[in-house]
Amino acid sequence: VQLQASGGGLVQAGGSLRLSCVASGRTFSDDAVGWFRQAPGKEREFVAAIRWSSNSPYYGDSAKGRFAISRDNAKKTVYLQMYRLKPEDTGVYYCAAGSTDIVTRESDYGYWGQGTLVTVSS
């Protein structure tokens, strides 16, 4: 599986962005696609995840109430819609895929995209 993340950019605080993660190659219905982010000088953290076979999303604390994850199986694409962005949302956002038991666990994901940079100015 190859993953291509896109949609990052510079946005003012309070603005919105939509990230896309396009998967190519073989995908499995029970696999999850997750978004993680890494702020400068910090460890990578879980943001959100969704499985190809389910509409139930999973969110990290930083994403709850502001971000929405969705998928389009026909396009093999997972989206992360981000609203009311804050400067602390700044970082490189990675999408990852894998047959995860625990979607928040980074090590459960076997495939990673290259990341897309989100910068939120105050």
Short mmCIF file of C-alpha atoms in Angstrom, two decimals:
data_model
loop_
_atom_site.label_atom_id
_atom_site.label_comp_id
_atom_site.label_asym_id
_atom_site.label_seq_id
_atom_site.Cartn_x
_atom_site.Cartn_y
_atom_site.Cartn_z
CA VAL A 1 0.00 0.00 0.00
CA GLN A 2 1.26 3.45 -0.88
CA LEU A 3 -0.20 6.53 0.74
CA GLN A 4 -0.12 10.07 -0.55
CA ALA A 5 -1.10 12.86 1.83
CA SER A 6 -1.95 16.33 0.60
CA GLY A 7 -3.88 19.44 1.48
CA GLY A 8 -1.62 21.09 4.00
CA GLY A 9 -0.77 24.74 3.89
CA LEU A 10 -0.73 28.01 5.76
CA VAL A 11 -3.95 29.12 7.40
CA GLN A 12 -4.90 31.69 9.98
CA ALA A 13 -6.18 30.68 13.38
CA GLY A 14 -9.87 29.94 13.20
CA GLY A 15 -9.63 28.78 9.61
CA SER A 16 -10.19 25.40 8.04
CA LEU A 17 -8.26 22.92 5.96
CA ARG A 18 -9.05 19.56 4.44
CA LEU A 19 -6.34 16.96 4.19
CA SER A 20 -6.56 14.02 1.82
CA CYS A 21 -4.87 10.65 1.95
CA VAL A 22 -5.01 8.60 -1.23
CA ALA A 23 -4.18 4.93 -1.01
CA SER A 24 -2.91 2.91 -3.92
CA GLY A 25 -2.29 -0.76 -4.17
CA ARG A 26 -4.16 -3.42 -2.29
CA THR A 27 -6.28 -2.36 0.63
CA PHE A 28 -8.14 -4.54 3.10
CA SER A 29 -11.60 -3.72 4.35
CA ASP A 30 -10.72 -4.16 8.02
CA ASP A 31 -7.70 -1.93 7.75
CA ALA A 32 -7.75 1.44 9.40
CA VAL A 33 -6.41 4.67 8.00
CA GLY A 34 -5.20 7.05 10.62
CA TRP A 35 -3.93 10.57 10.80
CA PHE A 36 -1.05 11.44 13.08
CA ARG A 37 0.72 14.72 13.50
CA GLN A 38 4.09 15.86 14.73
CA ALA A 39 4.64 19.36 15.97
CA PRO A 40 8.14 20.83 16.02
CA GLY A 41 10.09 19.38 18.92
CA LYS A 42 7.31 17.06 19.96
CA GLU A 43 6.47 13.41 19.56
CA ARG A 44 4.05 12.26 16.95
CA GLU A 45 0.50 12.02 18.23
CA PHE A 46 -2.69 10.34 17.11
CA VAL A 47 -5.29 12.62 15.55
CA ALA A 48 -8.04 10.49 14.01
CA ALA A 49 -8.72 7.18 12.30
CA ILE A 50 -11.39 5.33 10.39
CA ARG A 51 -11.70 1.86 8.95
CA TRP A 52 -12.52 1.19 5.32
CA SER A 53 -15.38 -1.02 6.45
CA SER A 54 -16.92 1.19 9.10
CA ASN A 55 -18.28 4.68 9.44
CA SER A 56 -17.25 4.88 13.07
CA PRO A 57 -14.50 7.42 13.51
CA TYR A 58 -11.90 7.59 16.22
CA TYR A 59 -10.51 10.88 17.48
CA GLY A 60 -7.68 11.95 19.66
CA ASP A 61 -8.40 14.52 22.33
CA SER A 62 -6.99 17.34 20.25
CA ALA A 63 -9.34 16.58 17.37
CA LYS A 64 -12.61 16.01 19.18
CA GLY A 65 -15.22 18.58 18.28
CA ARG A 66 -13.10 20.31 15.63
CA PHE A 67 -11.95 17.66 13.16
CA ALA A 68 -13.93 15.21 11.10
CA ILE A 69 -12.55 12.14 9.37
CA SER A 70 -14.33 10.54 6.46
CA ARG A 71 -13.61 8.14 3.65
CA ASP A 72 -14.49 7.51 0.03
CA ASN A 73 -13.84 3.85 -0.66
CA ALA A 74 -14.34 4.21 -4.40
CA LYS A 75 -11.52 6.74 -4.49
CA LYS A 76 -9.49 4.98 -1.78
CA THR A 77 -9.26 8.31 -0.09
CA VAL A 78 -9.55 9.34 3.53
CA TYR A 79 -10.17 12.97 4.40
CA LEU A 80 -9.45 14.94 7.50
CA GLN A 81 -11.54 18.09 7.66
CA MET A 82 -10.15 20.48 10.21
CA TYR A 83 -12.14 23.42 11.57
CA ARG A 84 -11.36 26.21 14.00
CA LEU A 85 -7.67 25.62 13.65
CA LYS A 86 -5.33 26.79 16.38
CA PRO A 87 -1.61 27.57 16.28
CA GLU A 88 -1.01 24.42 18.32
CA ASP A 89 -2.38 22.39 15.42
CA THR A 90 0.74 23.29 13.49
CA GLY A 91 2.79 20.30 12.44
CA VAL A 92 3.39 17.67 9.83
CA TYR A 93 0.35 15.49 9.34
CA TYR A 94 0.90 11.90 8.32
CA CYS A 95 -1.58 9.36 7.16
CA ALA A 96 -0.99 5.73 7.89
CA ALA A 97 -2.71 2.45 7.13
CA GLY A 98 -2.66 -0.98 8.64
CA SER A 99 -4.51 -3.88 10.17
CA THR A 100 -4.67 -2.23 13.53
CA ASP A 101 -6.10 -3.62 16.73
CA ILE A 102 -5.68 -0.33 18.49
CA VAL A 103 -6.13 2.55 16.06
CA THR A 104 -4.39 5.03 18.33
CA ARG A 105 -1.23 2.95 18.46
CA GLU A 106 1.36 4.14 16.00
CA SER A 107 3.17 0.83 15.85
CA ASP A 108 0.03 -0.89 14.57
CA TYR A 109 0.29 0.91 11.26
CA GLY A 110 2.51 -0.68 8.67
CA TYR A 111 2.25 1.88 5.92
CA TRP A 112 2.93 5.59 6.11
CA GLY A 113 2.61 8.50 3.74
CA GLN A 114 5.16 11.25 3.40
CA GLY A 115 3.33 13.87 5.46
CA THR A 116 1.86 17.24 4.67
CA LEU A 117 2.71 20.41 6.57
CA VAL A 118 0.01 22.42 8.27
CA THR A 119 0.94 25.82 9.62
CA VAL A 120 -1.58 27.82 11.62
CA SER A 121 -0.68 31.44 12.20
CA SER A 122 -1.98 33.41 15.17
#
